[in-house]
Short mmCIF file of N, CA, C and O in Angstrom, two decimals:
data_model
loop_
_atom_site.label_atom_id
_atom_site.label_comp_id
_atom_site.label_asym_id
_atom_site.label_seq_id
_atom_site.Cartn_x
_atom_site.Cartn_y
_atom_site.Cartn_z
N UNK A 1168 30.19 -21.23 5.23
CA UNK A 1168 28.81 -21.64 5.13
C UNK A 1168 28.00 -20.50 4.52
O UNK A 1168 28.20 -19.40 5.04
N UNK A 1169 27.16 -20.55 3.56
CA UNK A 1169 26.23 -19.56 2.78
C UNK A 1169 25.03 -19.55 3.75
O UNK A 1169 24.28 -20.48 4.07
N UNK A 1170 25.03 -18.35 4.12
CA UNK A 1170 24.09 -17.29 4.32
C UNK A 1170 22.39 -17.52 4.41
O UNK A 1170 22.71 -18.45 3.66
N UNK A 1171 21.00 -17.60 4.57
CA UNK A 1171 19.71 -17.30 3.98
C UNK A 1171 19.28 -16.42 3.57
O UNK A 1171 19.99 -15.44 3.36
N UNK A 1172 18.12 -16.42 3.31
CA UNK A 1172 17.08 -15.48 3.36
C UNK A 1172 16.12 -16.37 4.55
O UNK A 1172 16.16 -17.57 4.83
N UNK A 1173 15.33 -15.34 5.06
CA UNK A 1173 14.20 -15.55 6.07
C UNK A 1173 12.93 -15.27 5.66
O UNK A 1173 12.56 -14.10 5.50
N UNK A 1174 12.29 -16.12 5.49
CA UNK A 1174 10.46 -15.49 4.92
C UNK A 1174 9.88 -15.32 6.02
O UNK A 1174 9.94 -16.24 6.83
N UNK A 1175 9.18 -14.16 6.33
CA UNK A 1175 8.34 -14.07 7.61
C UNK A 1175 6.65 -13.83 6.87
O UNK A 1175 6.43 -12.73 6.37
N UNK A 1176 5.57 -14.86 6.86
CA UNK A 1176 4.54 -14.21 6.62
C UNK A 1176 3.56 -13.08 7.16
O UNK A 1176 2.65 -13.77 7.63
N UNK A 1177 3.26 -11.96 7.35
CA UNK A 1177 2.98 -11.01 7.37
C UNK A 1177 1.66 -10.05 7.70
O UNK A 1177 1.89 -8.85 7.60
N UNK A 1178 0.57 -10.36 8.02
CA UNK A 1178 -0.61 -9.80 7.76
C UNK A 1178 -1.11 -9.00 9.20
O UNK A 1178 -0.53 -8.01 9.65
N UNK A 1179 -2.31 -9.65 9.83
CA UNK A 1179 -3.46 -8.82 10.33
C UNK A 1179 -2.37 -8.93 12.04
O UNK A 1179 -1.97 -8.20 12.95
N UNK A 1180 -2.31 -10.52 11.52
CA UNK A 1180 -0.83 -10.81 13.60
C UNK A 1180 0.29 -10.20 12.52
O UNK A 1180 0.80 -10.38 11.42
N UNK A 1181 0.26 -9.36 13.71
CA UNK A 1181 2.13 -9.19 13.22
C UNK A 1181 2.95 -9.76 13.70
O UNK A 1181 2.61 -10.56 14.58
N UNK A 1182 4.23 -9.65 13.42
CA UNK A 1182 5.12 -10.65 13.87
C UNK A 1182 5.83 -9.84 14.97
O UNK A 1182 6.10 -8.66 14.81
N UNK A 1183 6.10 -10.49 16.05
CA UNK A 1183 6.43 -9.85 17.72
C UNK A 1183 7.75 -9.69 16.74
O UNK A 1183 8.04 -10.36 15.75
N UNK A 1184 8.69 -8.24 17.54
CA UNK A 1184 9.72 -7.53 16.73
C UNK A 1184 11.07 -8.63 17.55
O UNK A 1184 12.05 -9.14 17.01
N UNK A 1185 10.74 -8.68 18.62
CA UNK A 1185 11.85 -10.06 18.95
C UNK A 1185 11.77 -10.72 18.09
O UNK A 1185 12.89 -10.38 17.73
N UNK A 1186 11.51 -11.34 17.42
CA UNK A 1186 11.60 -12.47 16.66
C UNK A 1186 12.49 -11.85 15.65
O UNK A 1186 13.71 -12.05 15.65
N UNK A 1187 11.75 -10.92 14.60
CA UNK A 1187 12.52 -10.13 13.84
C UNK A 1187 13.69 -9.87 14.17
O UNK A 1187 14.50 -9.76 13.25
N UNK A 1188 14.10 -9.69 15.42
CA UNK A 1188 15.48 -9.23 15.53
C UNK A 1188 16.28 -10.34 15.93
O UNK A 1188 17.51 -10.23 15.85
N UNK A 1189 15.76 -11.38 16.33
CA UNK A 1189 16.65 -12.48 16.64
C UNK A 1189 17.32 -13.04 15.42
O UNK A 1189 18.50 -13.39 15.36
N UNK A 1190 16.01 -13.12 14.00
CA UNK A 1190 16.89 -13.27 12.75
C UNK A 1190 17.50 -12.48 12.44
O UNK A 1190 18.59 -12.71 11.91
N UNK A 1191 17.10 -11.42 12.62
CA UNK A 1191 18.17 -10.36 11.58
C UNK A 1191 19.67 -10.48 12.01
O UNK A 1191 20.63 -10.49 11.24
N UNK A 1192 19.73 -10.58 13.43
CA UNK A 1192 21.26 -11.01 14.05
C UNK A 1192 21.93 -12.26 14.37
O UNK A 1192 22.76 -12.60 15.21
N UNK A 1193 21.41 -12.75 13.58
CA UNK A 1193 21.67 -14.29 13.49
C UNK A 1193 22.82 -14.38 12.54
O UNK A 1193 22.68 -13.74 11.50
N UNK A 1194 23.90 -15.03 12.67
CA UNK A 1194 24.70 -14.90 11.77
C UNK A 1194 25.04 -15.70 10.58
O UNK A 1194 26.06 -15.78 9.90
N UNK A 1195 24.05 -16.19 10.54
CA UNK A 1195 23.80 -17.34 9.49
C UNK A 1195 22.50 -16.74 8.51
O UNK A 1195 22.28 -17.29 7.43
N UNK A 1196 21.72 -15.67 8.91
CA UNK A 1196 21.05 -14.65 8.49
C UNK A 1196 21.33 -13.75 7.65
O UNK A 1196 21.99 -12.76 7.98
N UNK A 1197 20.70 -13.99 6.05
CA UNK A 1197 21.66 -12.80 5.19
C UNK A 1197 20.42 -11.36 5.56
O UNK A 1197 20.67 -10.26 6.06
N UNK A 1198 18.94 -11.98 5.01
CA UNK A 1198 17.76 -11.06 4.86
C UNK A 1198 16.97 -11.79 5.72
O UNK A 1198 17.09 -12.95 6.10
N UNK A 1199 15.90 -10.69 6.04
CA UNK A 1199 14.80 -10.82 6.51
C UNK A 1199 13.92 -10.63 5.71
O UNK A 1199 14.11 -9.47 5.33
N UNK A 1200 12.58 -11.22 4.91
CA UNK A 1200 11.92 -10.67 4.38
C UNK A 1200 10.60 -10.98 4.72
O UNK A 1200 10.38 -12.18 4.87
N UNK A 1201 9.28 -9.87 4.93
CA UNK A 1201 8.58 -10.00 5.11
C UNK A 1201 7.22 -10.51 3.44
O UNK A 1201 7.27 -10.25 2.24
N UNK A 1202 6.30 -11.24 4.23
CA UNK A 1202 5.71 -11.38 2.84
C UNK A 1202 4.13 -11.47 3.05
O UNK A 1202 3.63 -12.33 3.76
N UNK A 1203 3.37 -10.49 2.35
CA UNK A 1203 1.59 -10.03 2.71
C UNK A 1203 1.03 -9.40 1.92
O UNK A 1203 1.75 -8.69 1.20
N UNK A 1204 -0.11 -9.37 1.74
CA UNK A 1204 -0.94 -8.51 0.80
C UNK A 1204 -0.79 -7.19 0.73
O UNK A 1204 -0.85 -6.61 -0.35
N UNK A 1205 -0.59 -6.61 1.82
CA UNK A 1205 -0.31 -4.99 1.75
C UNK A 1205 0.99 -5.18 3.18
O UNK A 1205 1.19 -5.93 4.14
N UNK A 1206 1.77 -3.67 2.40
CA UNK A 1206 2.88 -3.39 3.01
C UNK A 1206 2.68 -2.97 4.59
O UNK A 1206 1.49 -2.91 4.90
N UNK A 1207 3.46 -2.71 5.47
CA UNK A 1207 3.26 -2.63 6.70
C UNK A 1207 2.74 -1.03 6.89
O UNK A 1207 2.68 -0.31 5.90
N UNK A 1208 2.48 -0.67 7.83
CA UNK A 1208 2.30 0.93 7.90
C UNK A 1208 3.61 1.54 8.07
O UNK A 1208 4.06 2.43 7.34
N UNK A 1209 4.04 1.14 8.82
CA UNK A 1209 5.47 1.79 9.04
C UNK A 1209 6.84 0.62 8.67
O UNK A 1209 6.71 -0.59 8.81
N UNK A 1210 7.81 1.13 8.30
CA UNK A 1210 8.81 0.44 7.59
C UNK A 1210 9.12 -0.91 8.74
O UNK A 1210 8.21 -0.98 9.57
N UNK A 1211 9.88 -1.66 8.87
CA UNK A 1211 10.06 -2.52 9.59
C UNK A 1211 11.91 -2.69 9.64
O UNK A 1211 12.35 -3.76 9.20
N UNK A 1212 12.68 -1.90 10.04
CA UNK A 1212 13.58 -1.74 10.50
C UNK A 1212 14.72 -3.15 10.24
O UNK A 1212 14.81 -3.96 11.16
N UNK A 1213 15.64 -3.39 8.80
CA UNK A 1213 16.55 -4.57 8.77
C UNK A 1213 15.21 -5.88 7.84
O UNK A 1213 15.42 -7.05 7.53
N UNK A 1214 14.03 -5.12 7.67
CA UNK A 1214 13.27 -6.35 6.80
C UNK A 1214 12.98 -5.21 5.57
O UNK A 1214 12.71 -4.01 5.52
N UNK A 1215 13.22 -6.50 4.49
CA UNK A 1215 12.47 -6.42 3.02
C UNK A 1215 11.23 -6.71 3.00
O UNK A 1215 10.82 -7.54 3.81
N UNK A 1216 10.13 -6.00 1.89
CA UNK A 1216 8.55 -6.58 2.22
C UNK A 1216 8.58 -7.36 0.79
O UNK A 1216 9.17 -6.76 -0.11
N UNK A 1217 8.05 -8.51 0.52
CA UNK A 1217 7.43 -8.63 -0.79
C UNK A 1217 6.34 -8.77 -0.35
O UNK A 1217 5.90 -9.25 0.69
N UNK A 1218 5.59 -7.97 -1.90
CA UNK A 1218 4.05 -8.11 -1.52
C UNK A 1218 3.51 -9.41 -2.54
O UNK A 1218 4.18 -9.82 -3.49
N UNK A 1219 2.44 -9.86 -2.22
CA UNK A 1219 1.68 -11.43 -2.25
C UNK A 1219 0.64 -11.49 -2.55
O UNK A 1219 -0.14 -10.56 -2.37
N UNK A 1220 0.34 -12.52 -3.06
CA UNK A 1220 -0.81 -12.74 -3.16
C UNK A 1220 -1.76 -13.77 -2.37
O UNK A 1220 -2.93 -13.78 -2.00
N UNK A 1221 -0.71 -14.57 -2.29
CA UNK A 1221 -0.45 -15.54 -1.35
C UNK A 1221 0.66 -16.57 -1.23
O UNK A 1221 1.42 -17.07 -2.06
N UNK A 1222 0.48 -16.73 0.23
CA UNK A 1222 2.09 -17.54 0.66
C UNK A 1222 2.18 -18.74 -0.76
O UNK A 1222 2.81 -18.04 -1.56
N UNK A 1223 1.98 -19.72 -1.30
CA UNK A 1223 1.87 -20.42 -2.20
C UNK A 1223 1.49 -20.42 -3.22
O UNK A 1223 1.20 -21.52 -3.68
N UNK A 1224 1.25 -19.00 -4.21
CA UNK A 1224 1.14 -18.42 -5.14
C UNK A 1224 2.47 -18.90 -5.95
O UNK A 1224 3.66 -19.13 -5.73
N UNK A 1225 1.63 -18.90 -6.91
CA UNK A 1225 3.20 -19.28 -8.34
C UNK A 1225 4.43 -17.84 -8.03
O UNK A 1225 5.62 -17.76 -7.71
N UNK A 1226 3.24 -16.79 -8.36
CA UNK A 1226 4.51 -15.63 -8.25
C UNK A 1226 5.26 -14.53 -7.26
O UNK A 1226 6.04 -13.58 -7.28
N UNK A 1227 4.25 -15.56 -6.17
CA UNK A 1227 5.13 -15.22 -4.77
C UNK A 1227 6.01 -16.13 -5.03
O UNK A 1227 7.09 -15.56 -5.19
N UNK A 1228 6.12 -17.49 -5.17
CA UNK A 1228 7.63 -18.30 -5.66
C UNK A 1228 8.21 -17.98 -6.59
O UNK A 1228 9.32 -18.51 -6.64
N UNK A 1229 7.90 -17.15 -7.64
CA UNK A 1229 9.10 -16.87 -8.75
C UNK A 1229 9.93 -15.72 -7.76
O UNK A 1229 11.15 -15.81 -7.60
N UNK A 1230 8.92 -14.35 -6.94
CA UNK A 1230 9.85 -13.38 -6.42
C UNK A 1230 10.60 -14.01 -5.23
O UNK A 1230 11.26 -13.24 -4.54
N UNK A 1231 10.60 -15.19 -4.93
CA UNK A 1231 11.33 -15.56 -3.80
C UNK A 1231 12.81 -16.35 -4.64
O UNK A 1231 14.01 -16.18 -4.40
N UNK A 1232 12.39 -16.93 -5.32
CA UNK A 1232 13.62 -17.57 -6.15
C UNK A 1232 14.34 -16.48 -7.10
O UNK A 1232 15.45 -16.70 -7.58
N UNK A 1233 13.65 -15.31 -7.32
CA UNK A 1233 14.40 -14.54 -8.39
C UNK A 1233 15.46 -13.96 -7.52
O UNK A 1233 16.32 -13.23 -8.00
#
């Protein structure tokens, strides 16, 4: 069975780190990626960030499909 990616949207709520870690060890879980206007302050441990413009932006969907 192939793998995902995980989009987590990103901003002012952060996302409780349980959660984060429940995907990341999920084994059907390839990535985690986070996605927001600006990057986190501190790295986020097993997540990728793309940055956005917005969740339904044309070229937040091209960097999700590329």
């Amino acid at each position: 069975m192939n793998k995902i990616h995980c989009f987590v949207p990103f901003g002012k709520q952060h996302v409780p780190q349980h959660t984060l870690d429940e995907l990341g060890s999920h084994p059907l879980v390839k990535q985690v990626c986070l996605m927001g206007a600006e990057a986190p302050e501190t790295s986020v441990e097993g997540c990728a960030f793309i940055q956005t413009d917005g969740r339904f932006s044309t070229d937040t969907l091209r960097q999700i499909a590329g």
